[in-house]
Coordinates of C-alpha atoms and ligand atoms in Angstrom, one line a residue:
X1288 CA -42.3 -24.5 26.8
X1289 CA -46.1 -24.7 27.0
X1290 CA -47.7 -23.4 23.8
X1291 CA -51.2 -21.8 23.4
X1292 CA -52.8 -20.9 20.1
X1293 CA -55.3 -18.1 19.7
X1294 CA -56.6 -16.0 16.8
X1295 CA -55.3 -12.9 18.4
X1296 CA -52.9 -12.3 21.3
X1297 CA -53.2 -8.9 23.0
X1298 CA -50.4 -7.9 25.5
X1299 CA -51.5 -5.2 28.0
X1300 CA -54.9 -4.8 29.7
X1301 CA -55.3 -1.0 29.7
X1302 CA -58.0 0.6 27.6
X1303 CA -56.2 0.0 24.3
X1304 CA -55.8 -3.7 25.0
X1305 CA -59.3 -4.2 26.4
X1306 CA -61.0 -2.4 23.5
X1307 CA -59.0 -4.4 20.9
X1308 CA -59.7 -7.7 22.8
X1309 CA -63.4 -7.0 23.2
X1310 CA -63.9 -5.8 19.6
X1311 CA -62.0 -8.7 18.2
X1312 CA -63.9 -11.2 20.3
X1313 CA -67.2 -9.6 19.1
X1314 CA -65.9 -10.1 15.6
X1315 CA -65.7 -13.8 16.4
X1316 CA -62.0 -14.1 17.1
X1317 CA -60.6 -16.3 19.8
X1318 CA -58.6 -13.8 21.9
X1319 CA -56.3 -13.9 24.9
X1320 CA -55.5 -10.8 26.9
X1321 CA -52.1 -11.0 28.7
X1322 CA -51.3 -8.7 31.6
X1323 CA -47.9 -8.5 33.3
X1324 CA -49.2 -7.3 36.7
X1325 CA -51.7 -8.9 39.0
X1326 CA -54.3 -6.3 38.1
X1327 CA -56.0 -5.2 34.9
X1328 CA -56.1 -1.6 33.7
X1329 CA -52.6 0.0 33.7
X1330 CA -52.5 3.8 33.5
X1331 CA -56.0 3.7 32.0
X1332 CA -57.5 2.7 35.3
X1333 CA -55.6 5.5 37.1
X1334 CA -56.6 8.1 34.5
X1335 CA -59.0 11.1 34.8
X1336 CA -61.3 9.3 32.3
X1337 CA -61.5 12.1 29.7
X1338 CA -62.1 11.1 26.1
X1339 CA -61.7 13.7 23.3
X1340 CA -64.4 13.5 20.6
X1341 CA -65.9 16.1 18.4
X1342 CA -69.5 16.4 17.2
X1343 CA -71.1 14.5 20.1
X1344 CA -74.5 14.5 21.7
X1345 CA -73.0 16.0 24.9
X1346 CA -71.5 18.9 22.9
X1347 CA -74.9 19.5 21.1
X1348 CA -76.7 19.5 24.4
X1349 CA -74.5 22.4 25.6
X1350 CA -74.5 24.2 22.2
X1351 CA -70.8 23.6 21.7
X1352 CA -70.0 24.0 18.0
X1353 CA -67.3 21.6 17.1
X1354 CA -66.2 19.6 14.1
X1355 CA -63.6 17.1 13.0
X1356 CA -61.8 20.0 11.1
X1357 CA -61.5 22.1 14.2
X1358 CA -60.3 19.1 16.2
X1359 CA -57.7 18.4 13.5
X1360 CA -56.5 22.1 13.7
X1361 CA -56.2 21.8 17.5
X1362 CA -54.3 18.5 17.2
X1363 CA -51.9 20.0 14.7
X1364 CA -51.4 23.2 16.7
X1365 CA -50.7 21.4 19.9
X1366 CA -48.5 18.9 18.1
X1367 CA -46.7 21.8 16.4
X1368 CA -47.4 20.0 13.1
X1369 CA -45.2 17.2 14.0
X1370 CA -48.1 14.7 14.1
X1371 CA -48.5 12.0 11.5
X1372 CA -51.5 13.3 9.5
X1373 CA -52.5 9.8 8.4
X1374 CA -53.0 8.9 12.1
X1375 CA -55.0 12.0 12.7
X1376 CA -57.2 11.1 9.7
X1377 CA -57.8 7.6 11.0
X1378 CA -58.7 9.0 14.5
X1379 CA -61.1 11.6 13.1
X1380 CA -62.7 9.1 10.6
X1381 CA -63.4 6.6 13.4
X1382 CA -64.1 8.8 16.4
X1383 CA -67.8 8.8 15.9
X1384 CA -68.2 5.1 15.5
X1385 CA -65.9 4.6 18.6
X1386 CA -67.9 7.0 20.7
X1387 CA -71.1 5.2 19.7
X1388 CA -69.5 1.8 20.3
X1389 CA -68.5 2.9 23.8
X1390 CA -72.0 4.1 24.5
X1391 CA -73.5 0.9 23.1
X1392 CA -71.3 -0.9 25.7
X1393 CA -72.9 1.1 28.5
X1394 CA -70.4 4.0 28.8
X1395 CA -71.8 7.3 29.9
X1396 CA -70.1 10.7 29.8
X1397 CA -71.0 12.6 32.9
X1398 CA -69.3 16.0 32.2
X1399 CA -68.0 18.0 29.3
X1400 CA -65.0 20.2 29.9
X1401 CA -62.6 22.6 28.1
X1402 CA -59.1 21.4 28.7
X1403 CA -55.5 21.4 27.6
X1404 CA -55.0 22.2 23.9
X1405 CA -58.8 22.5 23.1
X1406 CA -60.4 25.5 21.5
X1407 CA -63.9 24.3 22.5
X1408 CA -65.0 22.0 25.4
X1409 CA -64.2 18.5 24.0
X1410 CA -63.2 16.4 27.1
X1411 CA -65.9 13.9 27.8
X1412 CA -65.5 12.6 31.3
X1413 CA -66.3 8.9 32.1
X1414 CA -65.9 6.8 35.2
X1415 CA -63.0 5.0 33.7
X1416 CA -62.9 2.0 36.0
X1417 CA -66.5 1.3 35.1
X1418 CA -65.6 1.6 31.4
X1419 CA -62.9 -1.0 31.8
X1420 CA -65.1 -3.3 33.9
X1421 CA -67.9 -3.1 31.3
X1422 CA -65.5 -4.0 28.5
X1423 CA -63.9 -6.9 30.4
X1424 CA -67.4 -8.3 31.2
X1425 CA -68.3 -8.3 27.5
X1426 CA -64.9 -9.8 26.5
X1427 CA -65.2 -12.6 29.0
X1428 CA -68.9 -13.3 28.0
X1429 CA -67.7 -13.6 24.4
X1430 CA -65.3 -16.4 25.5
X1431 CA -62.2 -14.2 25.8
X1432 CA -59.4 -15.5 28.1
X1433 CA -57.4 -13.3 30.4
X1434 CA -54.1 -14.2 31.9
X1435 CA -52.7 -11.9 34.6
X1436 CA -49.1 -12.2 35.9
X1437 CA -47.9 -13.0 32.3
X1438 CA -45.2 -10.6 31.2
X1439 CA -44.6 -10.6 27.4
X1440 CA -40.8 -10.8 27.0
X1441 CA -40.1 -11.4 23.3
X1442 CA -41.7 -11.6 20.0
X1443 CA -41.4 -14.7 17.7
X1444 CA -41.2 -14.5 13.9
X1445 CA -41.5 -17.2 11.3
X1446 CA -39.1 -17.7 8.4
X1447 CA -40.9 -15.1 6.4
X1448 CA -40.3 -12.5 9.1
X1449 CA -44.0 -12.5 10.1
X1450 CA -44.6 -12.0 13.8
X1451 CA -46.5 -15.1 14.9
X1452 CA -46.2 -15.2 18.6
X1453 CA -45.0 -13.8 21.9
X1454 CA -43.2 -15.5 24.7
X1455 CA -44.4 -14.6 28.3
X1456 CA -42.9 -15.2 31.7
X1457 CA -45.0 -16.0 34.7
X1458 CA -44.2 -17.7 38.0
X1459 CA -44.0 -21.1 36.2
X1460 CA -41.5 -20.1 33.5
X1461 CA -42.0 -19.3 29.9
X1462 CA -45.1 -19.8 27.7
X1463 CA -45.5 -19.3 23.9
X1464 CA -48.7 -17.6 22.8
X1465 CA -49.3 -17.8 19.1
X1466 CA -51.7 -15.5 17.3
X1467 CA -53.0 -16.6 14.0
X1468 CA -54.2 -13.1 13.1
X1469 CA -51.3 -11.3 14.8
X1470 CA -49.9 -10.0 18.1
X1471 CA -51.1 -6.7 19.5
X1472 CA -48.7 -4.7 21.7
X1473 CA -50.9 -2.6 24.1
X1474 CA -48.3 -2.4 26.8
X1475 CA -48.6 1.3 27.5
X1476 CA -45.8 3.9 27.9
X1477 CA -42.6 4.0 29.8
X1478 CA -43.3 6.5 32.6
X1479 CA -41.9 3.9 34.9
X1480 CA -39.0 2.9 32.6
X1481 CA -36.0 4.6 34.2
X1482 CA -33.6 3.2 31.5
X1483 CA -35.7 4.4 28.6
X1484 CA -36.3 7.8 30.3
X1485 CA -32.5 8.1 30.8
X1486 CA -32.0 7.5 27.1
X1487 CA -34.9 9.6 25.6
X1488 CA -35.9 12.1 28.2
X1489 CA -33.4 12.4 31.1
X1490 CA -34.8 15.7 32.3
X1491 CA -38.1 14.0 33.1
X1492 CA -36.4 11.9 35.8
X1493 CA -36.9 15.0 37.9
X1494 CA -40.7 14.7 37.6
X1495 CA -42.8 12.6 40.0
X1496 CA -42.9 9.1 38.5
X1497 CA -46.4 8.0 37.9
X1498 CA -48.6 5.8 35.6
X1499 CA -49.3 2.1 35.7
X1500 CA -46.8 0.1 37.7
X1501 CA -46.1 -2.2 34.7
X1502 CA -45.4 0.7 32.3
X1503 CA -41.7 0.2 31.9
X1504 CA -41.7 0.2 28.1
X1505 CA -41.5 -3.5 27.5
X1506 CA -43.6 -3.4 24.3
X1507 CA -41.5 -0.6 22.9
X1508 CA -38.3 -2.6 23.5
X1509 CA -39.7 -5.8 22.0
X1510 CA -40.7 -3.9 18.8
X1511 CA -37.4 -1.9 18.8
X1512 CA -35.6 -5.2 18.8
X1513 CA -37.4 -6.1 15.5
X1514 CA -36.4 -2.8 14.0
X1515 CA -39.5 -0.7 14.7
X1516 CA -39.3 3.0 14.0
X1517 CA -40.0 5.5 16.8
X1518 CA -41.7 8.9 16.9
X1519 CA -42.1 11.8 19.2
X1520 CA -39.4 10.5 21.6
X1521 CA -38.2 14.1 22.2
X1522 CA -41.6 15.3 23.3
X1523 CA -42.0 13.3 26.5
X1524 CA -43.2 15.6 29.2
X1525 CA -45.0 15.3 32.5
X1526 CA -48.2 17.1 33.4
X1527 CA -48.0 20.2 35.5
X1528 CA -50.4 20.4 38.5
X1529 CA -49.8 17.7 41.1
X1530 CA -49.1 18.2 44.7
X1531 CA -45.6 17.0 45.7
X1532 CA -47.1 14.3 48.0
X1533 CA -49.3 12.9 45.2
X1534 CA -49.5 9.1 45.9
X1535 CA -50.4 6.0 44.0
X1536 CA -53.8 5.6 45.4
X1537 CA -55.2 9.0 44.3
X1538 CA -54.4 10.9 41.1
X1539 CA -54.2 14.5 42.3
X1540 CA -54.1 17.1 39.6
X1541 CA -55.5 20.6 39.6
X1542 CA -55.7 22.9 36.5
X1543 CA -57.0 26.0 38.3
X1544 CA -54.8 28.0 35.8
X1545 CA -57.4 27.2 33.1
X1546 CA -60.0 28.8 35.4
X1547 CA -57.9 32.0 36.1
X1548 CA -55.0 31.1 38.4
X1549 CA -51.5 32.3 37.7
X1550 CA -48.5 30.1 38.4
X1551 CA -45.5 31.5 40.4
X1552 CA -42.3 29.9 41.6
X1553 CA -40.9 30.1 45.1
X1554 CA -39.7 33.7 44.3
X1555 CA -43.2 34.7 43.5
X1556 CA -42.4 35.1 39.8
X1557 CA -44.5 33.9 36.9
X1558 CA -42.4 31.9 34.4
X1559 CA -44.6 30.9 31.6
X1560 CA -48.0 31.6 29.8
X1561 CA -50.4 29.6 32.0
X1562 CA -52.9 29.1 29.1
X1563 CA -50.6 26.7 27.3
X1564 CA -50.8 22.8 27.3
X1565 CA -50.2 21.4 30.8
X1566 CA -47.5 19.3 29.1
X1567 CA -45.7 22.4 28.1
X1568 CA -46.1 23.7 31.7
X1569 CA -44.8 20.4 32.9
X1570 CA -41.6 20.9 31.0
X1571 CA -41.2 24.6 32.1
X1572 CA -41.7 23.9 35.8
X1573 CA -38.8 21.4 35.9
X1574 CA -36.5 24.5 35.4
X1575 CA -37.9 26.3 38.5
X1576 CA -36.4 26.1 42.0
X1577 CA -37.3 22.7 43.5
X1578 CA -39.3 22.0 40.3
X1579 CA -42.2 23.7 42.1
X1580 CA -44.9 26.1 40.9
X1581 CA -47.8 27.5 42.9
X1582 CA -51.2 27.9 41.4
X1583 CA -52.3 31.2 42.9
X1584 CA -56.0 32.3 42.7
X1585 CA -58.7 34.2 44.5
X1586 CA -62.3 33.5 45.6
X1587 CA -63.7 33.9 42.0
X1588 CA -61.7 30.9 40.9
X1589 CA -62.4 29.0 44.0
X1590 CA -66.2 29.1 43.4
X1591 CA -65.6 27.3 40.1
X1592 CA -64.6 24.1 41.8
X1593 CA -66.5 21.0 40.6
X1594 CA -66.6 18.4 43.3
X1595 CA -66.0 14.9 42.0
X1596 CA -64.7 16.1 38.6
X1597 CA -60.9 15.4 38.2
X1598 CA -58.7 18.5 37.5
X1599 CA -61.3 20.9 38.8
X1600 CA -62.1 19.6 42.3
X1601 CA -60.6 22.3 44.6
X1602 CA -62.9 21.2 47.4
X1603 CA -61.3 17.8 47.7
X1604 CA -57.8 19.2 47.6
X1605 CA -58.7 21.7 50.3
X1606 CA -60.1 18.8 52.4
X1607 CA -56.8 17.0 52.0
X1608 CA -55.0 20.1 53.4
X1609 CA -53.1 20.7 50.1
X1610 CA -54.3 24.2 49.4
X1611 CA -53.1 27.2 51.4
X1612 CA -55.7 29.9 52.1
X1613 CA -55.4 33.4 53.5
X1614 CA -57.2 36.7 53.7
X1615 CA -54.3 38.6 52.1
X1616 CA -51.5 37.9 49.6
X1617 CA -48.9 38.7 52.4
X1618 CA -50.4 36.0 54.6
X1619 CA -50.7 33.6 51.7
X1620 CA -47.0 34.0 50.8
X1621 CA -46.0 33.4 54.4
X1622 CA -48.2 30.3 54.7
X1623 CA -47.1 28.8 51.4
X1624 CA -43.4 29.6 51.5
X1625 CA -43.4 32.0 48.6
X1626 CA -41.3 35.2 48.6
X1627 CA -43.7 37.8 49.8
X1628 CA -42.5 40.9 47.9
X1629 CA -42.2 38.9 44.7
X1630 CA -45.8 37.6 44.9
X1631 CA -47.3 40.9 45.7
X1632 CA -45.5 42.6 42.9
X1633 CA -46.4 39.8 40.5
X1634 CA -50.1 40.0 41.3
X1635 CA -50.0 43.8 41.0
X1636 CA -48.4 43.6 37.5
X1637 CA -50.9 40.8 36.5
X1638 CA -53.9 42.9 37.5
X1639 CA -52.5 46.0 35.8
X1640 CA -52.1 43.9 32.6
X1641 CA -55.7 42.8 32.9
X1642 CA -56.7 46.4 33.2
X1643 CA -54.9 47.1 30.0
X1644 CA -52.2 49.3 31.7
X1645 CA -49.2 47.2 30.7
X1646 CA -48.4 44.1 28.7
X1647 CA -48.7 40.7 30.5
X1648 CA -45.4 39.6 31.9
X1649 CA -45.6 36.2 30.1
X1650 CA -47.8 37.1 27.2
X1651 CA -50.9 35.5 28.5
X1652 CA -54.1 36.5 26.6
X1653 CA -56.6 33.8 27.5
X1654 CA -57.5 31.2 30.2
X1655 CA -56.9 28.1 28.1
X1656 CA -55.5 27.7 24.6
X1657 CA -56.9 31.0 23.3
X1658 CA -60.3 30.7 25.0
X1659 CA -61.7 32.7 28.0
X1660 CA -60.8 36.0 29.5
X1661 CA -58.3 36.2 32.4
X1662 CA -59.6 38.1 35.4
X1663 CA -58.0 40.2 38.1
X1664 CA -56.8 38.3 41.2
X1665 CA -58.3 40.6 43.8
X1666 CA -61.1 39.0 45.7
X1667 CA -60.1 37.4 49.1
X1668 CA -59.6 34.9 50.4
X1669 CA -56.6 34.0 48.3
X1670 CA -55.3 30.5 47.6
X1671 CA -52.0 28.8 46.6
X1672 CA -51.7 25.1 45.5
X1673 CA -48.1 23.9 45.3
X1674 CA -47.6 21.6 42.4
X1675 CA -45.0 19.7 40.4
X1676 CA -44.8 17.9 37.1
X1677 CA -46.3 14.4 37.3
X1678 CA -45.0 11.9 34.7
X1679 CA -48.3 10.3 34.0
X1680 CA -47.5 9.1 30.5
X1681 CA -45.0 9.3 27.7
X1682 CA -47.0 9.7 24.5
X1683 CA -44.3 8.6 22.2
X1684 CA -43.2 5.2 20.8
X1685 CA -43.3 2.9 17.9
X1686 CA -44.4 4.0 14.5
X1687 CA -47.6 2.5 13.1
X1688 CA -49.8 2.7 10.0
X1689 CA -53.3 4.0 10.3
X1690 CA -54.4 0.4 10.6
X1691 CA -52.2 0.0 13.7
X1692 CA -49.5 -2.2 12.0
X1693 CA -46.0 -1.5 13.4
X1694 CA -43.6 -0.1 10.8
X1695 CA -39.8 -0.4 10.8
X1696 CA -37.2 2.4 10.7
X1697 CA -37.6 2.4 6.9
X1698 CA -41.4 2.6 7.0
X1699 CA -42.0 -1.0 6.0
X1700 CA -44.7 -3.0 7.7
X1701 CA -43.6 -5.6 10.3
X1702 CA -46.1 -8.2 9.3
X1703 CA -48.2 -9.7 12.1
X1704 CA -47.4 -7.0 14.6
X1705 CA -49.8 -4.4 15.8
X1706 CA -49.4 -1.6 18.4
X1707 CA -52.0 0.6 19.9
X1708 CA -52.4 3.1 22.7
X1709 CA -49.5 4.7 24.6
X1710 CA -46.8 2.4 23.3
X1711 CA -47.2 4.2 19.9
X1712 CA -45.8 7.4 18.7
X1713 CA -46.7 9.8 15.8
X1714 CA -50.2 10.8 16.8
X1715 CA -49.6 13.6 19.3
X1716 CA -46.5 15.2 17.8
X1717 CA -45.0 17.8 20.2
X1718 CA -47.8 17.7 22.9
X1719 CA -51.0 16.0 23.9
X1720 CA -54.5 17.3 24.1
X1721 CA -56.5 16.2 27.0
X1722 CA -58.6 13.1 26.2
X1723 CA -56.8 12.1 23.1
X1724 CA -54.9 9.3 24.8
X1725 CA -57.9 7.4 26.0
X1726 CA -59.5 8.4 22.7
X1727 CA -56.6 7.0 20.7
X1728 CA -56.5 3.8 22.8
X1729 CA -60.2 3.2 22.0
X1730 CA -60.1 4.3 18.3
X1731 CA -57.1 2.3 17.3
X1732 CA -58.1 -0.7 19.5
X1733 CA -61.2 -1.0 17.4
X1734 CA -59.3 -0.4 14.1
X1735 CA -56.8 -3.2 14.9
X1736 CA -59.5 -5.6 15.9
X1737 CA -61.2 -5.1 12.6
X1738 CA -58.0 -5.4 10.6
X1739 CA -57.0 -8.5 12.4
X1740 CA -60.4 -10.1 11.8
X1741 CA -60.1 -9.3 8.1
X1742 CA -56.6 -10.7 8.1
X1743 CA -57.7 -13.9 9.6
X1744 CA -60.6 -14.0 7.1
X1745 CA -58.1 -13.7 4.2
X1746 CA -56.0 -16.4 5.9
X1747 CA -52.9 -14.5 5.1
X1748 CA -51.2 -15.7 8.3
X1749 CA -49.0 -18.5 9.1
X1750 CA -49.3 -20.3 12.4
Ligands
LIG48 C1 -53.1 9.9 36.4 C2 -53.3 9.8 34.9 C3 -54.4 10.6 34.4 C4 -54.6 10.5 33.0 N1 -55.8 11.1 32.5 C5 -56.1 11.0 31.2 C6 -57.3 11.4 30.7 O1 -58.2 11.9 31.4 N2 -57.5 11.3 29.3 C7 -56.6 10.7 28.5 O2 -56.8 10.7 27.3 N3 -55.4 10.3 29.0 C8 -55.2 10.3 30.3 N4 -54.0 9.8 30.8 C9 -53.2 9.0 29.9 C10 -53.9 7.7 29.6 O3 -54.5 7.2 30.7 C11 -52.9 6.7 29.0 O4 -52.1 7.2 28.0 C12 -53.8 5.5 28.4 O5 -54.7 5.1 29.4 C13 -52.9 4.4 27.9 O6 -53.7 3.3 27.6 P1 -52.9 2.0 27.2 O7 -54.0 1.0 27.1 O8 -52.1 2.2 26.0 O9 -51.9 1.7 28.4 P2 -52.2 1.3 29.9 O10 -53.5 1.7 30.3 O11 -51.0 1.9 30.7 O12 -52.1 -0.3 29.9 C14 -50.9 -0.9 29.6 C15 -50.9 -2.3 30.3 O13 -49.9 -3.1 29.8 C16 -49.3 -3.8 30.8 N5 -48.0 -4.3 30.4 C17 -46.8 -3.6 30.3 N6 -45.8 -4.3 29.8 C18 -46.4 -5.6 29.7 C19 -45.8 -6.8 29.2 N7 -44.5 -6.9 28.9 N8 -46.7 -7.9 29.1 C20 -48.0 -7.8 29.5 N9 -48.5 -6.6 29.9 C21 -47.7 -5.5 30.0 C22 -49.3 -2.8 31.9 O14 -49.1 -3.4 33.2 C23 -50.6 -2.1 31.8 O15 -51.6 -2.8 32.5 C24 -53.8 9.8 32.2 C25 -52.7 9.1 32.7 C26 -52.5 9.0 34.1 C27 -51.5 8.2 34.7

């Protein structure tokens, strides 16, 4: 089999892989980036482009008071304290340098939003395809090599148990790629991995499958075969808020519930507190008839649409014909296929709760995660957006140290093997806060590059 030797081998070309590859090549390492599919970018390229960082220039410009401590509290609350605190520490300690590194590479953040799991606006929106293109340009200019159509299929260890290489398959057969400083798994999650979903999260098979085409969990399986530990596997959940016809070409997601919409099922009944994480909502909606929930709102919410900004662009969804609109709730119910009497009674009770006349049916007290005042739904026209859970990502996987080294089921380091990005578990715990996945990909991508460069410098490896 043909053999190729590099300082560092990175499998997977989403944000995690590209940051690690770029940062390692900038540190002087000879790096190869392997991608299974014909195209670079994975789920990262399909994503909304939100990065979660605290203490940024964008927050300061909008007088948003934030801190690493507040961010940590939100991460722990969303994660129900099941997160690995050492990984949170690593993220929070490196977020500022990563944010600056991205900016130094030409990344700009065009909007700052309050989103799922955040107690202050912390989602920094980027044009993610441009981010990936900027990084890949730098990587290539630094002499980095990219091989598409190369699927990593198994890891190779030496007699000491150190991982020294990875075998790939392409159209020509098998190739061995040896990494003197190590092998990095950046192969993404398993939102397309039906076998893994069946094992770890069978209920999620009812969600709309999404995410990068190559995200079948290959990296997780390769590491598992070497005894890697796993974390957060029971927390896999889709994201609530995508139209049933959501296709590959356009990521359609509306979070009008964080602007004041309620969510009702086909009976017109609310079924959960809409201010919770959209991952929690994604789990709840699977239990509703047809797995369907309607975001119902009025003209006040409609005016908050932000054209061009993912999650808040109601204008675009209306243009696509995906939003029902009517002058009365009765007409809206008829148009959308919601039980009329149920919807009218639900809105009456909701408005009465806002007026302080009765408790809220689902215990809602805020717009999003404790922030913002819900308002009455009473100003025509009225709108309904039918939405399901979209399995964008899995946010669980192999256990790692804060340096990105894969650990086995007993917590011992699997020497020579790194994992970053969505293939890893332990960071999010029970649920994910918007922007922390791209954030995690970038932060740990840089950490691993630095660690691998130091490892090569110490000449601790093998090859
Ligand atoms: C529609 C959508 C919107 C999202 N929005 C956001 C957001 O705004 N903010 C946020 O933080 N997160 C968001 N997420 C989640 C986030 O995009 C992902 O979790 C993150 O991009 C994962 O990055 P990654 O580099 O680990 O994996 P990916 O970007 O998925 O890249 C993994 C790559 O590895 C390749 N690969 C897989 N197996 C192999 C193999 N055997 N050999 C070689 N290559 C392989 C895949 O083909 C893929 O290209 C969103 C996800 C989706 C789908």
